[in-house]
Amino acid sequence: MKKRSEVLYFTLRNKKLLIGSGIILIFLILALIGPSFTQYKPLDYASPRGAEPPSAKFWMGTTFFGQDVFSQFVNGLRATFVVGLLGGGLGTLVGMLIGFTAGYRGGIVDEILNAFTNIVLVIPTLAVLLIIAAYLQVRSLMMECLFIGLTAWPWAARAIRAQTFSLRTRDFVDLAKLSGMKPLRIIRDEIAPNMMSYLVLVFILQFGGAILTAATLDFIGLGPTNTISLGLMMQYAVLWGALPFGMWWWFVPPGLAITAIVGALYSMNVGLDEIFNPKLREI
Amino acid sequence: MRRYLIRKIVIYALTFFLAVTVDWLIPRFMPGDPIRNMLTRVSVASNATAIQMMYDYYARLFGLDLPLWQQYLNFWKALFQGDLGISTYLFPTPVVDVLKRAVPYDVFLLVPAILLGWYTGNKFGAFAARSKRLDNFVLPLSYILTATPYMWLGILLAWFFGIVLGIFPIAGAYSFSLRPTLSLTFALDLLHHWFLPFASIFIIEFGGWAIGMRNMIIYELEAEYSRYLNALGSPKSLVRKYAFNNAILPQITGLALKLGVIVAGALVTEVVFSYPGIGYLLLAAIQNQDYFLIQGCFLFIILGVLIANFVIDLVYLVVDPRTRRGMVGESA
Amino acid sequence: MGLKVENLTVYYQTLRGDVRALEHASFQLADGEIMGLAGESGCGKPPLGHSLIVLFPPMKYIAGRVEVDGEEIPIWDAEGMNTYRFRKISLIPQYAMNAMNPIRKIGKMIGELLEARGVDYKDMLPELKRRLDLVSLPHEVLNMYPIELSGGMKQRMVMVISSLLNPSLLIADEITSALDVATQKAVAEMLVEFRERQFINNLIVITHDISILYQIADSILIMYAGVLAEKAPTKSIIESPRHPYTRLLISSLPEVGVRFAEKRLMGIPGNPPLLLNPPAGCRFRERCPLAYERCLEEPPFIEVDKDHFVACWKEYENHAQAR
Ligand code: SF4
């Protein structure tokens, strides 16, 4: 009981966490309700005059083709959150599966899984994604999440393995083993709860990583073929001369949003780390 | 030490094998007939001889009527002969030649940007850990930098220095008006074009390594060997020196592990600046549905990353006495 | 002249307030005295041991004086202490297994440390080698990395390093916990040897293990809940302890040589008080079988016999009557 109130106390006092989650919340709200504030679809040619700077009619201006940047932006935000949540979530899940198994079983299972993790880690995953994406003619957002999740897990697996390793040798796990609990139950009932905080941190990092990967894929034209995304906005901006024509309203918002969201996630991560690890708290 | 090296080589060989297999598998497991898919979409479709050549080429290379293992062997054989197919986008140049032209630009751009970013980032991170004031300023800034997508920083730099201030070119590796020669004018022009892409990769790397080093050194300053030095009245400079020497080791391993991600980011930067390395080539290949070129880029990237990784391992061997004396089996 | 500690008080600062980890500690060590420091975990041994050499946050100096060979030592001054560390007061840390920089050859590390303290390594080398011989380490260790040494070798190496500049006071913190019994004994004997050869003058051995003290210590200091309970020559502590806590402690050992503090004291019901807000009076009161009204005040640490100090009202009264 005392412990819980202490965590709450530090949560409310931790600036890094508060600022981080505040920024995430703002963008999340924008992604959720933003699209209902504009009458234009992201790819509609809304303005007959082509590129226009921000105005009362087009809050963030229009693209070279006269599309509404605000509409693209808020819809792109949606895609960003979906990728972070699903791609990052899947990456965490696969990482948990492999990391827990390797760390808990040890021995030869660990050797093999660890070697496998290291191999996947060394391969530039983007290159693999690229080749898969290139051969698929129609790509959906869900597929992108799937690909990202299935290639992003090694970091999570490594971290979770190490942590499981150290927990495995603790007394309470021995006790559970002695009392004849099945390995899966031990992981679920004894190890996972003790790692909950750690898993949250891993998920946050995977969330941010997935967003950055998606931006890269989208930017080189291998993102979803049927949705707008922040990465795609930047690609169009670069390809259609936003730079030489100085159409900053086209390329500044998407990159800024990604930076702000990922930065906010990192900040939350550091903040939560301080809350979970009393050692890091400043006295 | 021999064990360490052999182990590493085996892992890399396995990785390469796996990557090539993936490269072979993917076109065959995608829905539809790969040859027809490609041919209907290649951009040279207006050229009849080209189509015929392409068709023969694909048919021979894919050999779809052969048993799978035969196809697979053939694929490897072609690979060892340096045959990666013919580019459709730059028809009829062989993919290998296209790539060979691009690689020097990559080396010229990536090696300095990554190494300098790593080195200065580490130095600065260690420095920032010294004073609370500096730390409070550097830390948030570094976190923002690592959160920045590579292409966006590239775009911003290109826009500000290239368009607003107009002091740097924003596209290409050298001016259109110049021919590549061994003259000072050309060399300066090359550097002029190189600077912005270099800077945008460098800055992001710098931020990431600075954070890593800062966190690592704070951890090392709490380590028991540091506490012992303190107990024996050692001056701070010696404690910091030891902490840095220890903290740099995981940073070296980290560089090897993150190389894949870094290279991906760097390739995207090339796209922003139309810098004629593999990244830029890749964009062209994707837009022109040039599958051989895409696959070639894939293999080159993987090969490059693996080689770089191996070099880093060799460096690690020199730097960490423990691996050198064969006392630690594995570090990465 | 030895060591003189007066009214030493050190707190741990935490967010919930000060933990009063060490209060009003006063004692003296005669020239050449080897003192054992014992008590349950959490009784205040580390604050006492560490405050004499490195007081690091969250530990905070509150009050008290420390003198070594008649010279006052500024233990509250983290920087100023550097002059005294290693030369005057030195430490064999609990973590001797990891005390040496893993990526430096041991000889080079010693060299760099000595240079940093203004001592010439070359001048020191013959003496260093003599001492390696003394603890039967081959001279080659100087050319090795710590990871190439066994646990026992590392322990001996750290002993040699820590005592290299002939400090007046050497603090050995749980030196033996990582070693097997035979090595423990050898290490303990080497420490005595160091004193015989006057490498060191005083030695404080902080330990869980009373049997080690029985072998090497001239005197034993027992602490309880952040205050001194009893200090006396080893023989007296073992054979005729006076403080109720010491008595229970000694009698709860089936035989001398059992580590007692890992397990809670079986024979004494209850736990030591929390030091965040310790109760007034004798801190052992709640567990003491002899407690009476007077124990609501704090008992003074007085000499009841020659070199035998106790903090207990019962003993105080007996002593007063006897006089
Ligand atoms: S002072 Fe009182 S309570 Fe404390 S030990 Fe003596 S008799 Fe027991």
PDB file of N, CA, C and O in Angstrom, chain A residues 21-77:
ATOM      1  N   SER A  21       3.768  12.707 -21.688  1.00  0.00           N
ATOM      2  CA  SER A  21       2.412  12.209 -21.931  1.00  0.00           C
ATOM      3  C   SER A  21       1.490  13.336 -22.366  1.00  0.00           C
ATOM      4  O   SER A  21       0.540  13.108 -23.120  1.00  0.00           O
ATOM      5  N   GLY A  22       1.779  14.560 -21.913  1.00  0.00           N
ATOM      6  CA  GLY A  22       0.978  15.698 -22.364  1.00  0.00           C
ATOM      7  C   GLY A  22       1.058  15.869 -23.877  1.00  0.00           C
ATOM      8  O   GLY A  22       0.041  16.011 -24.562  1.00  0.00           O
ATOM      9  N   ILE A  23       2.280  15.822 -24.388  1.00  0.00           N
ATOM     10  CA  ILE A  23       2.463  15.987 -25.839  1.00  0.00           C
ATOM     11  C   ILE A  23       1.770  14.863 -26.598  1.00  0.00           C
ATOM     12  O   ILE A  23       1.048  15.097 -27.578  1.00  0.00           O
ATOM     13  N   ILE A  24       1.942  13.650 -26.121  1.00  0.00           N
ATOM     14  CA  ILE A  24       1.300  12.505 -26.785  1.00  0.00           C
ATOM     15  C   ILE A  24      -0.210  12.712 -26.809  1.00  0.00           C
ATOM     16  O   ILE A  24      -0.874  12.502 -27.826  1.00  0.00           O
ATOM     17  N   LEU A  25      -0.737  13.149 -25.683  1.00  0.00           N
ATOM     18  CA  LEU A  25      -2.184  13.330 -25.567  1.00  0.00           C
ATOM     19  C   LEU A  25      -2.685  14.364 -26.580  1.00  0.00           C
ATOM     20  O   LEU A  25      -3.693  14.155 -27.254  1.00  0.00           O
ATOM     21  N   ILE A  26      -1.959  15.468 -26.689  1.00  0.00           N
ATOM     22  CA  ILE A  26      -2.381  16.513 -27.630  1.00  0.00           C
ATOM     23  C   ILE A  26      -2.449  15.962 -29.044  1.00  0.00           C
ATOM     24  O   ILE A  26      -3.452  16.135 -29.757  1.00  0.00           O
ATOM     25  N   PHE A  27      -1.398  15.252 -29.447  1.00  0.00           N
ATOM     26  CA  PHE A  27      -1.391  14.719 -30.812  1.00  0.00           C
ATOM     27  C   PHE A  27      -2.445  13.633 -30.997  1.00  0.00           C
ATOM     28  O   PHE A  27      -3.051  13.525 -32.058  1.00  0.00           O
ATOM     29  N   LEU A  28      -2.669  12.880 -29.945  1.00  0.00           N
ATOM     30  CA  LEU A  28      -3.670  11.817 -30.030  1.00  0.00           C
ATOM     31  C   LEU A  28      -5.053  12.428 -30.256  1.00  0.00           C
ATOM     32  O   LEU A  28      -5.828  11.983 -31.112  1.00  0.00           O
ATOM     33  N   ILE A  29      -5.344  13.471 -29.491  1.00  0.00           N
ATOM     34  CA  ILE A  29      -6.641  14.137 -29.651  1.00  0.00           C
ATOM     35  C   ILE A  29      -6.767  14.710 -31.054  1.00  0.00           C
ATOM     36  O   ILE A  29      -7.795  14.555 -31.723  1.00  0.00           O
ATOM     37  N   LEU A  30      -5.675  15.329 -31.504  1.00  0.00           N
ATOM     38  CA  LEU A  30      -5.672  15.902 -32.849  1.00  0.00           C
ATOM     39  C   LEU A  30      -5.957  14.814 -33.883  1.00  0.00           C
ATOM     40  O   LEU A  30      -6.728  15.012 -34.839  1.00  0.00           O
ATOM     41  N   ALA A  31      -5.344  13.645 -33.689  1.00  0.00           N
ATOM     42  CA  ALA A  31      -5.540  12.547 -34.637  1.00  0.00           C
ATOM     43  C   ALA A  31      -6.975  12.046 -34.586  1.00  0.00           C
ATOM     44  O   ALA A  31      -7.557  11.682 -35.611  1.00  0.00           O
ATOM     45  N   LEU A  32      -7.548  12.050 -33.398  1.00  0.00           N
ATOM     46  CA  LEU A  32      -8.895  11.487 -33.252  1.00  0.00           C
ATOM     47  C   LEU A  32      -9.967  12.424 -33.782  1.00  0.00           C
ATOM     48  O   LEU A  32     -10.842  12.017 -34.545  1.00  0.00           O
ATOM     49  N   ILE A  33      -9.904  13.691 -33.386  1.00  0.00           N
ATOM     50  CA  ILE A  33     -10.998  14.586 -33.784  1.00  0.00           C
ATOM     51  C   ILE A  33     -10.631  15.482 -34.953  1.00  0.00           C
ATOM     52  O   ILE A  33     -11.522  16.067 -35.583  1.00  0.00           O
ATOM     53  N   GLY A  34      -9.343  15.565 -35.285  1.00  0.00           N
ATOM     54  CA  GLY A  34      -8.907  16.452 -36.360  1.00  0.00           C
ATOM     55  C   GLY A  34      -9.667  16.261 -37.662  1.00  0.00           C
ATOM     56  O   GLY A  34     -10.169  17.238 -38.254  1.00  0.00           O
ATOM     57  N   PRO A  35      -9.788  15.014 -38.146  1.00  0.00           N
ATOM     58  CA  PRO A  35     -10.413  14.810 -39.459  1.00  0.00           C
ATOM     59  C   PRO A  35     -11.834  15.360 -39.553  1.00  0.00           C
ATOM     60  O   PRO A  35     -12.295  15.690 -40.649  1.00  0.00           O
ATOM     61  N   SER A  36     -12.525  15.503 -38.429  1.00  0.00           N
ATOM     62  CA  SER A  36     -13.891  16.019 -38.524  1.00  0.00           C
ATOM     63  C   SER A  36     -13.920  17.545 -38.618  1.00  0.00           C
ATOM     64  O   SER A  36     -14.976  18.148 -38.757  1.00  0.00           O
ATOM     65  N   PHE A  37     -12.761  18.181 -38.533  1.00  0.00           N
ATOM     66  CA  PHE A  37     -12.717  19.634 -38.651  1.00  0.00           C
ATOM     67  C   PHE A  37     -12.448  20.110 -40.079  1.00  0.00           C
ATOM     68  O   PHE A  37     -12.305  21.290 -40.332  1.00  0.00           O
ATOM     69  N   THR A  38     -12.279  19.150 -40.968  1.00  0.00           N
ATOM     70  CA  THR A  38     -11.997  19.574 -42.335  1.00  0.00           C
ATOM     71  C   THR A  38     -12.961  18.867 -43.270  1.00  0.00           C
ATOM     72  O   THR A  38     -13.297  17.706 -43.068  1.00  0.00           O
ATOM     73  N   GLN A  39     -13.430  19.604 -44.271  1.00  0.00           N
ATOM     74  CA  GLN A  39     -14.406  18.986 -45.177  1.00  0.00           C
ATOM     75  C   GLN A  39     -13.715  18.253 -46.312  1.00  0.00           C
ATOM     76  O   GLN A  39     -14.361  17.596 -47.096  1.00  0.00           O
ATOM     77  N   TYR A  40     -12.369  18.412 -46.410  1.00  0.00           N
ATOM     78  CA  TYR A  40     -11.648  17.809 -47.536  1.00  0.00           C
ATOM     79  C   TYR A  40     -11.070  16.466 -47.153  1.00  0.00           C
ATOM     80  O   TYR A  40     -10.613  16.265 -46.040  1.00  0.00           O
ATOM     81  N   LYS A  41     -11.114  15.571 -48.134  1.00  0.00           N
ATOM     82  CA  LYS A  41     -10.405  14.293 -47.938  1.00  0.00           C
ATOM     83  C   LYS A  41      -8.921  14.587 -48.183  1.00  0.00           C
ATOM     84  O   LYS A  41      -8.579  15.509 -48.929  1.00  0.00           O
ATOM     85  N   PRO A  42      -8.027  13.755 -47.570  1.00  0.00           N
ATOM     86  CA  PRO A  42      -6.603  14.072 -47.668  1.00  0.00           C
ATOM     87  C   PRO A  42      -6.098  14.188 -49.110  1.00  0.00           C
ATOM     88  O   PRO A  42      -5.202  14.981 -49.400  1.00  0.00           O
ATOM     89  N   LEU A  43      -6.647  13.393 -50.026  1.00  0.00           N
ATOM     90  CA  LEU A  43      -6.091  13.423 -51.372  1.00  0.00           C
ATOM     91  C   LEU A  43      -6.951  14.228 -52.353  1.00  0.00           C
ATOM     92  O   LEU A  43      -6.640  14.329 -53.530  1.00  0.00           O
ATOM     93  N   ASP A  44      -8.067  14.797 -51.874  1.00  0.00           N
ATOM     94  CA  ASP A  44      -8.913  15.639 -52.727  1.00  0.00           C
ATOM     95  C   ASP A  44      -8.141  16.859 -53.229  1.00  0.00           C
ATOM     96  O   ASP A  44      -7.328  17.422 -52.494  1.00  0.00           O
ATOM     97  N   TYR A  45      -8.416  17.247 -54.455  1.00  0.00           N
ATOM     98  CA  TYR A  45      -7.812  18.487 -54.953  1.00  0.00           C
ATOM     99  C   TYR A  45      -8.699  19.635 -54.535  1.00  0.00           C
ATOM    100  O   TYR A  45      -9.600  20.039 -55.259  1.00  0.00           O
ATOM    101  N   ALA A  46      -8.451  20.160 -53.355  1.00  0.00           N
ATOM    102  CA  ALA A  46      -9.379  21.092 -52.747  1.00  0.00           C
ATOM    103  C   ALA A  46      -9.249  22.499 -53.306  1.00  0.00           C
ATOM    104  O   ALA A  46     -10.215  23.205 -53.510  1.00  0.00           O
ATOM    105  N   SER A  47      -8.008  22.890 -53.567  1.00  0.00           N
ATOM    106  CA  SER A  47      -7.812  24.257 -54.027  1.00  0.00           C
ATOM    107  C   SER A  47      -7.445  24.262 -55.502  1.00  0.00           C
ATOM    108  O   SER A  47      -6.461  23.655 -55.898  1.00  0.00           O
ATOM    109  N   PRO A  48      -8.211  24.930 -56.310  1.00  0.00           N
ATOM    110  CA  PRO A  48      -7.915  24.976 -57.736  1.00  0.00           C
ATOM    111  C   PRO A  48      -6.649  25.753 -58.036  1.00  0.00           C
ATOM    112  O   PRO A  48      -6.079  25.626 -59.112  1.00  0.00           O
ATOM    113  N   ARG A  49      -6.170  26.540 -57.087  1.00  0.00           N
ATOM    114  CA  ARG A  49      -5.018  27.388 -57.375  1.00  0.00           C
ATOM    115  C   ARG A  49      -3.688  26.719 -57.043  1.00  0.00           C
ATOM    116  O   ARG A  49      -2.644  27.350 -57.064  1.00  0.00           O
ATOM    117  N   GLY A  50      -3.739  25.426 -56.712  1.00  0.00           N
ATOM    118  CA  GLY A  50      -2.494  24.729 -56.400  1.00  0.00           C
ATOM    119  C   GLY A  50      -2.000  25.078 -55.009  1.00  0.00           C
ATOM    120  O   GLY A  50      -2.787  25.161 -54.070  1.00  0.00           O
ATOM    121  N   ALA A  51      -0.692  25.298 -54.904  1.00  0.00           N
ATOM    122  CA  ALA A  51      -0.091  25.530 -53.602  1.00  0.00           C
ATOM    123  C   ALA A  51      -0.509  26.875 -53.022  1.00  0.00           C
ATOM    124  O   ALA A  51      -0.455  27.904 -53.701  1.00  0.00           O
ATOM    125  N   GLU A  52      -0.943  26.840 -51.776  1.00  0.00           N
ATOM    126  CA  GLU A  52      -1.307  28.081 -51.090  1.00  0.00           C
ATOM    127  C   GLU A  52      -0.734  28.033 -49.682  1.00  0.00           C
ATOM    128  O   GLU A  52      -0.775  26.984 -49.033  1.00  0.00           O
ATOM    129  N   PRO A  53      -0.224  29.124 -49.163  1.00  0.00           N
ATOM    130  CA  PRO A  53       0.232  29.131 -47.773  1.00  0.00           C
ATOM    131  C   PRO A  53      -0.970  29.025 -46.823  1.00  0.00           C
ATOM    132  O   PRO A  53      -2.110  29.177 -47.255  1.00  0.00           O
ATOM    133  N   PRO A  54      -0.695  28.768 -45.547  1.00  0.00           N
ATOM    134  CA  PRO A  54      -1.794  28.631 -44.596  1.00  0.00           C
ATOM    135  C   PRO A  54      -2.720  29.841 -44.614  1.00  0.00           C
ATOM    136  O   PRO A  54      -2.285  30.981 -44.765  1.00  0.00           O
ATOM    137  N   SER A  55      -4.020  29.602 -44.492  1.00  0.00           N
ATOM    138  CA  SER A  55      -5.002  30.677 -44.495  1.00  0.00           C
ATOM    139  C   SER A  55      -6.164  30.228 -43.625  1.00  0.00           C
ATOM    140  O   SER A  55      -6.148  29.133 -43.064  1.00  0.00           O
ATOM    141  N   ALA A  56      -7.162  31.053 -43.508  1.00  0.00           N
ATOM    142  CA  ALA A  56      -8.326  30.707 -42.700  1.00  0.00           C
ATOM    143  C   ALA A  56      -9.046  29.504 -43.305  1.00  0.00           C
ATOM    144  O   ALA A  56      -9.627  28.676 -42.599  1.00  0.00           O
ATOM    145  N   LYS A  57      -8.995  29.407 -44.608  1.00  0.00           N
ATOM    146  CA  LYS A  57      -9.701  28.308 -45.274  1.00  0.00           C
ATOM    147  C   LYS A  57      -8.905  27.006 -45.167  1.00  0.00           C
ATOM    148  O   LYS A  57      -9.442  25.974 -44.809  1.00  0.00           O
ATOM    149  N   PHE A  58      -7.607  27.129 -45.497  1.00  0.00           N
ATOM    150  CA  PHE A  58      -6.725  25.959 -45.373  1.00  0.00           C
ATOM    151  C   PHE A  58      -5.729  26.245 -44.264  1.00  0.00           C
ATOM    152  O   PHE A  58      -4.746  26.957 -44.456  1.00  0.00           O
ATOM    153  N   TRP A  59      -6.000  25.653 -43.092  1.00  0.00           N
ATOM    154  CA  TRP A  59      -5.234  26.019 -41.899  1.00  0.00           C
ATOM    155  C   TRP A  59      -3.746  25.778 -42.038  1.00  0.00           C
ATOM    156  O   TRP A  59      -2.934  26.478 -41.455  1.00  0.00           O
ATOM    157  N   MET A  60      -3.409  24.743 -42.767  1.00  0.00           N
ATOM    158  CA  MET A  60      -1.983  24.467 -42.941  1.00  0.00           C
ATOM    159  C   MET A  60      -1.581  24.636 -44.396  1.00  0.00           C
ATOM    160  O   MET A  60      -0.588  24.058 -44.842  1.00  0.00           O
ATOM    161  N   GLY A  61      -2.362  25.369 -45.145  1.00  0.00           N
ATOM    162  CA  GLY A  61      -2.040  25.569 -46.550  1.00  0.00           C
ATOM    163  C   GLY A  61      -2.409  24.363 -47.397  1.00  0.00           C
ATOM    164  O   GLY A  61      -3.057  23.420 -46.922  1.00  0.00           O
ATOM    165  N   THR A  62      -1.984  24.426 -48.660  1.00  0.00           N
ATOM    166  CA  THR A  62      -2.276  23.307 -49.559  1.00  0.00           C
ATOM    167  C   THR A  62      -0.988  22.857 -50.232  1.00  0.00           C
ATOM    168  O   THR A  62       0.014  23.570 -50.251  1.00  0.00           O
ATOM    169  N   THR A  63      -1.036  21.649 -50.812  1.00  0.00           N
ATOM    170  CA  THR A  63       0.138  21.095 -51.483  1.00  0.00           C
ATOM    171  C   THR A  63       0.226  21.670 -52.893  1.00  0.00           C
ATOM    172  O   THR A  63      -0.625  22.436 -53.345  1.00  0.00           O
ATOM    173  N   PHE A  64       1.227  21.228 -53.594  1.00  0.00           N
ATOM    174  CA  PHE A  64       1.459  21.589 -54.978  1.00  0.00           C
ATOM    175  C   PHE A  64       0.223  21.306 -55.834  1.00  0.00           C
ATOM    176  O   PHE A  64      -0.086  22.012 -56.784  1.00  0.00           O
ATOM    177  N   PHE A  65      -0.493  20.236 -55.448  1.00  0.00           N
ATOM    178  CA  PHE A  65      -1.678  19.845 -56.216  1.00  0.00           C
ATOM    179  C   PHE A  65      -2.947  20.483 -55.679  1.00  0.00           C
ATOM    180  O   PHE A  65      -4.032  20.174 -56.143  1.00  0.00           O
ATOM    181  N   GLY A  66      -2.796  21.298 -54.626  1.00  0.00           N
ATOM    182  CA  GLY A  66      -3.977  21.912 -54.046  1.00  0.00           C
ATOM    183  C   GLY A  66      -4.691  21.050 -53.032  1.00  0.00           C
ATOM    184  O   GLY A  66      -5.856  21.278 -52.719  1.00  0.00           O
ATOM    185  N   GLN A  67      -3.979  20.026 -52.504  1.00  0.00           N
ATOM    186  CA  GLN A  67      -4.613  19.218 -51.462  1.00  0.00           C
ATOM    187  C   GLN A  67      -4.467  19.914 -50.113  1.00  0.00           C
ATOM    188  O   GLN A  67      -3.499  20.639 -49.873  1.00  0.00           O
ATOM    189  N   ASP A  68      -5.422  19.635 -49.232  1.00  0.00           N
ATOM    190  CA  ASP A  68      -5.439  20.279 -47.930  1.00  0.00           C
ATOM    191  C   ASP A  68      -4.400  19.635 -46.994  1.00  0.00           C
ATOM    192  O   ASP A  68      -4.529  18.464 -46.634  1.00  0.00           O
ATOM    193  N   VAL A  69      -3.372  20.397 -46.628  1.00  0.00           N
ATOM    194  CA  VAL A  69      -2.312  19.833 -45.796  1.00  0.00           C
ATOM    195  C   VAL A  69      -2.838  19.430 -44.424  1.00  0.00           C
ATOM    196  O   VAL A  69      -2.451  18.399 -43.881  1.00  0.00           O
ATOM    197  N   PHE A  70      -3.751  20.230 -43.874  1.00  0.00           N
ATOM    198  CA  PHE A  70      -4.284  19.894 -42.551  1.00  0.00           C
ATOM    199  C   PHE A  70      -4.957  18.525 -42.567  1.00  0.00           C
ATOM    200  O   PHE A  70      -4.742  17.701 -41.682  1.00  0.00           O
ATOM    201  N   SER A  71      -5.738  18.287 -43.592  1.00  0.00           N
ATOM    202  CA  SER A  71      -6.425  17.008 -43.688  1.00  0.00           C
ATOM    203  C   SER A  71      -5.409  15.867 -43.803  1.00  0.00           C
ATOM    204  O   SER A  71      -5.542  14.829 -43.145  1.00  0.00           O
ATOM    205  N   GLN A  72      -4.383  16.068 -44.621  1.00  0.00           N
ATOM    206  CA  GLN A  72      -3.347  15.046 -44.744  1.00  0.00           C
ATOM    207  C   GLN A  72      -2.649  14.835 -43.407  1.00  0.00           C
ATOM    208  O   GLN A  72      -2.380  13.704 -42.999  1.00  0.00           O
ATOM    209  N   PHE A  73      -2.399  15.939 -42.735  1.00  0.00           N
ATOM    210  CA  PHE A  73      -1.662  15.889 -41.484  1.00  0.00           C
ATOM    211  C   PHE A  73      -2.406  15.084 -40.418  1.00  0.00           C
ATOM    212  O   PHE A  73      -1.860  14.158 -39.822  1.00  0.00           O
ATOM    213  N   VAL A  74      -3.671  15.422 -40.189  1.00  0.00           N
ATOM    214  CA  VAL A  74      -4.386  14.730 -39.110  1.00  0.00           C
ATOM    215  C   VAL A  74      -4.650  13.271 -39.472  1.00  0.00           C
ATOM    216  O   VAL A  74      -4.605  12.386 -38.615  1.00  0.00           O
ATOM    217  N   ASN A  75      -4.898  12.997 -40.746  1.00  0.00           N
ATOM    218  CA  ASN A  75      -5.082  11.605 -41.141  1.00  0.00           C
ATOM    219  C   ASN A  75      -3.761  10.834 -41.056  1.00  0.00           C
ATOM    220  O   ASN A  75      -3.738   9.669 -40.671  1.00  0.00           O
ATOM    221  N   GLY A  76      -2.670  11.529 -41.413  1.00  0.00           N
ATOM    222  CA  GLY A  76      -1.354  10.913 -41.278  1.00  0.00           C
ATOM    223  C   GLY A  76      -1.035  10.610 -39.824  1.00  0.00           C
ATOM    224  O   GLY A  76      -0.459   9.571 -39.503  1.00  0.00           O
ATOM    225  N   LEU A  77      -1.435  11.503 -38.927  1.00  0.00           N
ATOM    226  CA  LEU A  77      -1.237  11.275 -37.494  1.00  0.00           C
ATOM    227  C   LEU A  77      -1.907   9.988 -37.062  1.00  0.00           C
ATOM    228  O   LEU A  77      -1.364   9.215 -36.277  1.00  0.00           O
TER     229      LEU A  77
END
